[in-house]
XYZ file of C-alpha atoms in Angstrom:
557
model
C 58.413 -19.571 -120.927
C 60.740 -18.347 -118.179
C 62.417 -14.968 -118.030
C 65.711 -16.696 -118.778
C 64.255 -18.182 -121.971
C 63.042 -14.741 -123.068
C 66.527 -13.405 -122.519
C 68.069 -16.235 -124.519
C 65.626 -15.636 -127.396
C 66.401 -11.917 -127.486
C 70.109 -12.621 -127.528
C 69.673 -14.728 -130.663
C 68.160 -11.797 -132.650
C 70.289 -10.700 -135.617
C 72.708 -7.919 -134.769
C 71.353 -5.698 -137.582
C 67.847 -5.953 -136.129
C 69.053 -4.940 -132.709
C 70.821 -1.964 -134.264
C 67.593 -0.543 -135.726
C 66.017 2.426 -133.967
C 63.272 1.751 -131.483
C 59.732 1.655 -132.922
C 58.954 4.903 -131.110
C 61.915 6.756 -132.625
C 61.201 9.708 -134.911
C 63.913 8.276 -137.166
C 61.231 6.139 -138.824
C 59.175 9.224 -139.643
C 62.148 11.026 -141.160
C 63.081 7.857 -143.039
C 59.564 7.721 -144.482
C 59.787 11.333 -145.683
C 63.234 10.636 -147.166
C 61.873 7.553 -148.983
C 59.047 9.619 -150.461
C 61.497 12.324 -151.521
C 63.512 9.649 -153.313
C 60.438 8.402 -155.156
C 59.645 11.954 -156.260
C 63.200 12.430 -157.514
C 62.879 9.227 -159.529
C 59.667 10.591 -161.056
C 61.440 13.851 -161.895
C 64.154 12.076 -163.837
C 62.235 9.239 -165.470
C 58.519 9.906 -165.796
C 57.048 10.763 -169.185
C 56.506 14.458 -169.857
C 52.899 15.587 -169.991
C 51.284 17.952 -172.501
C 51.244 20.848 -170.061
C 54.941 20.539 -169.347
C 55.783 20.887 -173.034
C 53.385 23.831 -173.224
C 54.851 25.641 -170.212
C 58.366 25.143 -171.532
C 57.357 26.484 -174.947
C 56.144 29.649 -173.184
C 59.570 30.027 -171.589
C 61.155 29.786 -175.031
C 58.774 32.424 -176.400
C 59.760 34.938 -173.716
C 63.456 34.020 -174.033
C 63.253 34.905 -177.745
C 62.114 38.390 -176.766
C 58.486 37.841 -177.719
C 55.605 38.691 -175.410
C 52.719 36.523 -174.357
C 49.664 37.377 -172.317
C 50.631 38.912 -168.946
C 48.263 36.709 -166.918
C 49.287 33.267 -165.630
C 52.699 33.402 -167.333
C 54.894 35.119 -164.742
C 56.906 31.922 -164.253
C 58.280 32.303 -167.781
C 60.120 35.516 -166.879
C 61.987 33.786 -164.076
C 63.139 30.877 -166.260
C 64.362 32.527 -169.436
C 67.841 31.150 -168.702
C 66.644 27.578 -169.286
C 66.959 27.627 -173.122
C 70.577 28.778 -172.757
C 71.586 25.510 -171.089
C 73.043 22.560 -173.026
C 70.615 19.923 -174.260
C 67.198 20.009 -175.855
C 63.600 20.551 -174.850
C 63.278 17.409 -172.743
C 66.558 18.017 -170.896
C 65.426 21.529 -170.014
C 62.033 20.332 -168.797
C 63.740 17.865 -166.447
C 65.830 20.728 -165.044
C 62.603 22.689 -164.577
C 61.164 19.664 -162.755
C 64.061 19.831 -160.302
C 63.010 23.413 -159.585
C 59.460 22.158 -159.070
C 60.854 19.645 -156.583
C 62.203 22.618 -154.665
C 58.645 23.975 -154.649
C 57.456 20.588 -153.379
C 59.954 20.821 -150.516
C 58.523 24.262 -149.675
C 55.001 22.785 -149.739
C 56.086 20.018 -147.363
C 57.617 22.594 -145.017
C 54.409 24.654 -145.114
C 52.300 21.598 -144.282
C 54.607 20.731 -141.388
C 54.662 24.237 -139.895
C 50.899 24.736 -140.236
C 50.015 21.292 -138.875
C 52.107 21.981 -135.783
C 49.542 24.656 -134.910
C 46.994 21.900 -134.343
C 48.990 18.861 -133.348
C 52.345 17.452 -132.231
C 55.552 17.159 -134.268
C 55.141 13.451 -135.029
C 51.640 13.864 -136.424
C 52.764 16.900 -138.429
C 55.396 14.692 -140.071
C 52.684 12.135 -140.856
C 50.675 14.924 -142.538
C 53.682 15.684 -144.743
C 54.135 11.992 -145.566
C 50.442 11.472 -146.321
C 50.604 14.318 -148.847
C 53.896 13.319 -150.469
C 52.738 9.699 -150.730
C 49.359 10.452 -152.337
C 49.158 8.932 -155.830
C 48.446 11.998 -157.929
C 50.969 14.002 -155.899
C 53.618 11.399 -156.742
C 52.633 11.613 -160.412
C 52.321 15.374 -160.726
C 53.784 17.082 -157.650
C 57.041 17.845 -159.483
C 55.600 18.356 -162.962
C 56.654 21.541 -164.738
C 53.391 23.393 -164.308
C 52.189 26.414 -162.403
C 50.620 24.147 -159.761
C 53.755 23.448 -157.664
C 54.696 27.138 -157.814
C 51.337 28.509 -156.697
C 50.917 25.753 -154.103
C 54.280 26.594 -152.543
C 53.265 30.265 -152.340
C 49.869 29.492 -150.823
C 51.135 26.887 -148.369
C 53.796 29.318 -147.175
C 51.135 31.985 -146.761
C 48.979 29.570 -144.770
C 51.873 28.724 -142.452
C 52.518 32.400 -141.704
C 48.818 33.012 -141.061
C 48.570 30.014 -138.747
C 51.689 30.763 -136.704
C 51.681 34.555 -136.414
C 49.489 37.219 -134.851
C 49.450 39.120 -138.149
C 51.752 41.960 -137.314
C 52.482 44.459 -140.050
C 55.393 42.468 -141.438
C 53.221 39.341 -141.654
C 50.459 41.339 -143.315
C 52.825 42.614 -145.999
C 54.371 39.185 -146.614
C 50.994 37.424 -146.753
C 49.607 40.053 -149.115
C 52.666 39.920 -151.373
C 52.599 36.101 -151.553
C 48.889 36.011 -152.361
C 49.195 38.733 -154.991
C 52.062 36.843 -156.613
C 50.067 33.597 -156.419
C 47.194 35.254 -158.285
C 49.614 36.258 -161.036
C 50.842 32.657 -161.282
C 47.305 31.334 -161.722
C 43.861 32.695 -160.997
C 42.729 29.313 -159.717
C 44.326 30.283 -156.400
C 40.783 31.469 -155.563
C 40.001 27.808 -154.860
C 41.959 28.255 -151.617
C 39.729 31.065 -150.334
C 37.766 28.737 -147.990
C 41.096 27.594 -146.560
C 42.170 31.128 -145.696
C 38.694 31.969 -144.412
C 38.939 28.960 -142.108
C 42.392 29.803 -140.776
C 41.361 33.439 -140.289
C 38.309 32.421 -138.251
C 40.421 29.953 -136.271
C 43.004 32.595 -135.372
C 40.275 35.165 -134.647
C 38.868 32.778 -132.077
C 42.354 32.384 -130.575
C 42.601 36.161 -130.015
C 39.153 36.245 -128.369
C 37.505 37.812 -131.411
C 39.553 40.985 -131.198
C 37.770 43.591 -133.318
C 41.022 44.706 -134.923
C 41.923 41.229 -136.174
C 39.598 41.168 -139.256
C 41.070 44.525 -140.281
C 44.477 42.855 -140.478
C 43.119 40.433 -143.075
C 41.505 43.313 -144.948
C 44.906 44.999 -144.985
C 46.536 41.802 -146.311
C 43.887 41.634 -149.042
C 44.641 45.246 -150.032
C 48.365 44.501 -150.200
C 47.554 41.458 -152.325
C 45.452 43.534 -154.723
C 48.185 46.174 -154.988
C 50.885 43.584 -155.697
C 48.729 41.825 -158.283
C 47.738 45.076 -159.996
C 51.312 46.374 -159.974
C 52.818 43.244 -161.545
C 49.981 42.958 -164.059
C 50.319 46.609 -165.061
C 54.071 46.243 -165.477
C 53.787 43.171 -167.687
C 50.809 44.383 -169.708
C 52.443 47.761 -170.388
C 55.083 46.101 -172.558
C 52.842 43.388 -174.014
C 51.114 43.649 -177.361
C 47.415 44.614 -177.568
C 46.709 41.062 -178.751
C 48.427 39.649 -175.642
C 46.382 41.886 -173.351
C 43.195 40.918 -175.170
C 44.126 37.259 -174.655
C 44.462 37.880 -170.906
C 41.016 39.497 -170.823
C 39.567 36.541 -172.722
C 41.182 34.156 -170.237
C 39.430 35.880 -167.340
C 36.086 35.943 -169.135
C 36.314 32.360 -170.299
C 37.445 31.090 -166.892
C 34.558 32.808 -165.166
C 31.971 31.384 -167.553
C 33.312 27.871 -168.158
C 35.366 26.765 -165.155
C 32.632 26.257 -162.581
C 29.483 24.174 -162.533
C 28.106 21.367 -160.419
C 29.220 17.874 -161.519
C 30.223 19.034 -165.010
C 33.941 18.267 -164.952
C 35.123 15.724 -167.572
C 37.597 14.532 -164.928
C 34.981 13.802 -162.261
C 35.701 10.070 -162.386
C 39.289 10.844 -161.402
C 38.057 11.617 -157.877
C 37.581 7.879 -157.275
C 40.993 7.097 -158.723
C 42.588 9.806 -156.585
C 41.210 8.066 -153.491
C 42.164 4.589 -154.733
C 45.838 5.498 -155.178
C 46.024 7.650 -152.030
C 44.382 5.328 -149.530
C 46.026 6.588 -146.302
C 45.213 10.225 -147.028
C 41.768 9.331 -148.388
C 40.874 7.426 -145.191
C 42.123 10.279 -143.026
C 40.259 12.882 -145.107
C 37.023 10.911 -144.871
C 37.417 10.714 -141.093
C 38.002 14.451 -140.678
C 34.393 15.742 -140.574
C 33.182 13.300 -137.925
C 36.432 13.537 -135.954
C 36.371 17.331 -135.857
C 32.674 17.603 -135.083
C 33.055 15.272 -132.076
C 35.817 17.406 -130.587
C 35.013 19.457 -127.496
C 35.644 22.783 -129.137
C 33.401 25.806 -129.649
C 31.268 25.488 -132.770
C 33.022 28.434 -134.440
C 36.389 26.759 -134.093
C 35.144 23.435 -135.479
C 33.592 25.193 -138.467
C 36.767 27.184 -138.990
C 39.028 24.169 -139.150
C 36.727 22.515 -141.674
C 37.628 25.318 -144.093
C 40.891 23.463 -144.674
C 38.927 20.369 -145.660
C 36.746 22.106 -148.296
C 39.257 21.715 -151.198
C 38.556 17.973 -151.238
C 35.135 18.887 -152.693
C 36.605 21.000 -155.515
C 36.319 18.292 -158.235
C 32.553 18.394 -157.751
C 32.303 21.938 -159.131
C 35.624 22.873 -160.808
C 35.730 21.966 -164.505
C 39.460 21.452 -164.896
C 39.882 18.976 -162.020
C 42.501 16.952 -163.861
C 44.812 14.708 -161.800
C 47.580 17.315 -161.582
C 45.207 19.672 -159.743
C 45.200 17.355 -156.713
C 48.789 18.322 -155.901
C 47.439 21.889 -155.635
C 44.298 21.010 -153.660
C 45.570 18.522 -151.102
C 48.024 20.419 -148.813
C 45.284 21.933 -146.600
C 43.466 18.593 -146.628
C 46.659 16.883 -145.443
C 47.017 19.506 -142.687
C 43.498 19.079 -141.318
C 43.904 15.302 -141.582
C 46.214 15.622 -138.571
C 43.216 15.037 -136.319
C 42.323 11.789 -138.062
C 45.948 10.619 -138.365
C 46.451 11.107 -134.640
C 43.355 8.991 -133.992
C 44.611 6.265 -136.354
C 47.965 6.212 -134.533
C 46.176 5.841 -131.196
C 44.105 2.932 -132.508
C 46.625 1.032 -134.627
C 50.052 2.310 -133.673
C 52.430 4.616 -135.465
C 54.508 1.843 -137.152
C 51.428 0.510 -138.937
C 50.438 3.982 -140.192
C 53.996 4.640 -141.392
C 54.111 1.289 -143.165
C 50.721 1.887 -144.772
C 51.807 5.243 -146.226
C 55.082 3.753 -147.476
C 53.424 0.733 -149.102
C 50.800 2.880 -150.837
C 53.483 5.179 -152.285
C 55.722 2.276 -153.342
C 52.790 0.567 -155.061
C 51.931 3.726 -157.036
C 55.584 4.177 -157.998
C 56.044 0.513 -158.965
C 53.130 0.382 -161.412
C 53.894 3.707 -163.084
C 54.500 3.386 -166.812
C 58.145 2.982 -167.722
C 59.939 3.534 -171.011
C 57.712 6.355 -172.262
C 60.209 9.199 -171.869
C 62.691 7.621 -174.368
C 59.865 7.423 -176.936
C 59.137 11.103 -176.480
C 62.815 11.891 -176.869
C 62.995 9.855 -180.078
C 60.141 11.895 -181.579
C 61.680 15.230 -180.548
C 65.068 14.120 -181.922
C 63.413 13.033 -185.158
C 61.852 16.476 -185.649
C 65.262 18.087 -185.164
C 66.672 15.669 -187.736
C 63.929 16.138 -190.341
C 63.693 19.931 -189.958
C 66.880 21.273 -188.337
C 65.782 24.880 -188.843
C 63.694 26.412 -186.044
C 60.587 26.745 -188.204
C 56.973 27.529 -187.360
C 54.753 24.488 -186.809
C 51.365 23.189 -185.732
C 50.891 20.584 -183.001
C 48.904 19.817 -179.886
C 50.991 21.110 -177.004
C 54.132 22.970 -178.044
C 56.336 19.878 -177.965
C 59.132 21.638 -179.874
C 59.690 24.557 -177.536
C 62.648 25.951 -179.473
C 60.526 26.102 -182.645
C 57.620 28.521 -183.181
C 54.202 27.130 -182.325
C 51.561 28.743 -184.525
C 48.266 27.372 -183.212
C 46.210 27.096 -180.035
C 47.117 24.651 -177.247
C 44.745 21.853 -178.273
C 43.304 20.817 -174.957
C 39.556 20.291 -174.744
C 39.212 23.889 -173.531
C 41.622 25.190 -176.172
C 39.685 23.518 -178.976
C 36.415 24.819 -177.562
C 37.758 28.387 -177.450
C 39.041 28.075 -181.031
C 35.646 26.897 -182.308
C 33.784 29.575 -180.340
C 35.988 32.327 -181.768
C 34.965 31.170 -185.241
C 38.025 32.610 -186.966
C 40.013 30.420 -189.438
C 43.235 30.662 -187.450
C 45.170 28.038 -189.414
C 44.450 29.821 -192.686
C 45.484 33.078 -191.029
C 48.750 31.570 -189.715
C 49.588 30.057 -193.108
C 49.051 33.411 -194.801
C 51.353 35.289 -192.404
C 54.024 32.711 -191.556
C 55.906 29.926 -193.257
C 54.572 26.839 -191.459
C 56.109 23.774 -193.114
C 55.805 21.398 -190.155
C 52.853 19.686 -188.476
C 53.325 17.211 -185.625
C 50.261 15.125 -184.883
C 51.463 14.284 -181.389
C 48.030 13.791 -179.852
C 46.113 12.604 -182.894
C 44.241 15.891 -183.185
C 44.906 16.045 -186.922
C 44.820 12.367 -187.979
C 41.006 12.158 -188.185
C 41.079 15.108 -190.596
C 44.183 14.295 -192.629
C 43.647 10.531 -192.825
C 39.875 10.192 -192.736
C 38.450 13.580 -193.683
C 36.756 14.057 -190.294
C 36.647 17.852 -189.902
C 34.611 18.123 -186.698
C 37.477 19.647 -184.691
C 38.165 22.389 -187.225
C 36.416 25.240 -188.950
C 35.609 24.496 -192.592
C 38.220 26.845 -194.096
C 40.926 25.536 -191.790
C 40.042 21.920 -192.514
C 40.371 22.526 -196.245
C 43.699 24.352 -195.873
C 45.234 21.684 -193.637
C 44.039 18.802 -195.807
C 45.545 20.178 -199.005
C 48.757 21.478 -197.399
C 50.271 18.621 -195.361
C 51.314 15.043 -196.096
C 52.646 12.409 -193.708
C 56.442 12.198 -193.857
C 57.571 9.974 -190.964
C 55.414 8.638 -188.160
C 53.459 11.557 -186.735
C 55.598 14.152 -188.540
C 53.854 15.856 -191.465
C 55.490 18.261 -193.908
C 53.999 20.712 -196.341
C 53.616 19.042 -199.698
C 51.311 17.282 -202.097
C 50.874 13.675 -203.130
C 49.808 12.932 -206.711
C 48.295 9.690 -207.922
C 49.584 8.239 -211.233
C 48.441 10.448 -214.132
C 47.035 13.133 -211.787
C 46.762 16.731 -213.002
C 45.737 19.423 -210.531
C 46.026 23.051 -209.525
C 47.456 23.199 -206.020
C 47.301 26.177 -203.681
C 50.821 26.270 -202.223
C 50.315 27.911 -198.844
C 53.880 27.282 -197.592
C 56.598 28.990 -199.659
C 60.078 27.537 -199.905
C 62.138 24.808 -201.536
C 60.379 21.502 -202.277
C 61.964 18.161 -203.136
C 60.478 15.940 -205.829
C 59.790 12.283 -205.084
C 59.061 10.548 -208.397
C 58.519 12.345 -211.714
C 56.407 15.526 -211.496
C 55.930 18.540 -213.749
C 55.560 21.876 -211.915
C 54.019 24.663 -213.997
C 54.962 22.702 -217.114
C 58.587 22.077 -216.101
C 59.467 18.415 -215.508
C 61.443 17.373 -212.450
C 62.800 13.945 -211.593
C 63.310 12.193 -208.275
C 65.510 14.190 -205.856
C 65.418 17.463 -207.771
C 64.278 20.629 -206.039
C 62.017 23.500 -206.956
C 61.286 26.773 -205.161
C 57.641 27.770 -204.855
C 56.003 30.998 -203.756
C 52.547 31.234 -202.227
C 49.728 30.769 -204.681
C 48.401 28.366 -207.269
C 50.788 25.838 -208.810
C 49.969 23.457 -211.677
C 51.159 19.916 -210.966
C 51.234 16.919 -213.304
C 52.271 13.340 -212.573
C 52.726 11.698 -215.965
C 54.283 8.510 -214.537
C 52.518 5.309 -213.495
C 53.682 5.648 -209.873
C 52.591 7.929 -207.045
C 54.656 11.115 -206.845
C 55.159 13.596 -204.043
C 56.244 17.165 -203.612
C 57.805 17.535 -200.110
C 58.887 20.771 -198.414
C 62.606 21.041 -197.663
C 65.949 20.416 -199.276
C 65.904 16.640 -199.544
C 64.625 16.034 -195.979
C 65.894 12.738 -194.550
C 63.646 10.215 -192.880
C 65.114 8.991 -189.577
C 66.355 5.401 -189.643
C 64.649 4.631 -186.326
C 61.123 3.246 -186.041
C 58.510 5.963 -185.426
C 57.410 5.819 -181.781
C 53.836 5.209 -180.713
C 52.083 5.369 -177.335
C 54.412 8.123 -176.169
C 52.133 9.675 -173.565
C 51.539 8.483 -170.009
C 47.888 8.261 -169.050
C 46.614 10.417 -166.189
């Protein structure tokens, strides 16, 4: 083909194609980051809410009501007490909180970019940001309303300062303050210690092993300890003794249960994390061999591998659930700069950009849709059935504006409850009026429907079984169901007004369908003289919602 023919062919290209930036333009990198930001925003607004998000929001509501919770790992609640004052309900407020978490994600991205520029060029630093933002579990959980985005933003910012400064006194104070605050957000920030050890050794090498340099890190650690101790003392001084005891138990339990080789129930998620984060997974796998082949002093190669260590965390950290990867992966994305640069040299930057974009789009496209409306229908139904802000039992604090009266029923929460050995449901029922039970994670159905009491202490199992009846879907109310002709003495543990369904005699007084009776705590004699099942249901003629009860209203990890 002649040069003239080439020219003719080029002239026939569509005008829009000719208007696109050149393949070497950084516009494509910024476009990739913008695309990923858009996918995250879509997740913020439309992805189903997870247990933890309901739980964290319920803690905000507790503090906003003027109550005090344990001073450890709850500092975020003090900064968000304005959330319950906004229009809308629990789910609306959680979505607003997610937007704040997206701000944290932006700070994480900035920290990755600034730190990566210490080791590589601007283009590769942008690829590090994109590889992180496009990782599957980061897309799913990077903007979830949890402590993870908050602590990760603090730690990534700290890492950027450490990597780009000579640790003058101002840097020392800022680093110490950020790390102390991060420890108050969550004690699992200790999982980043190898990262900071690596960056400290790296920078020490850069200053020719100046003897004064380690003292700067010691000073930062002292500032961190002072900040942590000061905030903890301030919060614990106004907390109840029970709240402070809970904080002490958290530390003890975390130290004894959180670490162990290959004992995490989420260990299999490590393979899934790689499968839905292929670009970052490939780069992370290439890091050790790539770094060790570099012509650097051994100390510097070992130092930089400190940033890679968090990828091993699921092998020894018990609670390595998918949302933890958003917390673990920023330093891994930073050190992956070396591998990403090599991949660009071998295959070209456009291919790497396209690979990251396609991986993220695939994860976004197959994410479960239509779950959030189901969750909203259940929350709305609770408000309809029990408009008063009553005390209740459930898995995760789904009704943040109500008063949760039991443990957060995660695996760890249930284990702690059983180890304590105290009948906490009986205790709550004796001190509070708890008319509502929401079986929103099927923690109670095996007991209430099948008599399987393995998740509960014996006294609690008995109290729950004889106190609650299914009212609508997964909503249970205090009450009692009586078979035709049944006569029994019932221990009414929830005082208040009850509505009769059917024909029932209460303490010898007959009541017909729709009539109401007020009961105090204690034994009540019930008789169903009719030939149909009768029920005694807590509340003044509570209405069943006309909608169909939702099912499958959680998104899988």
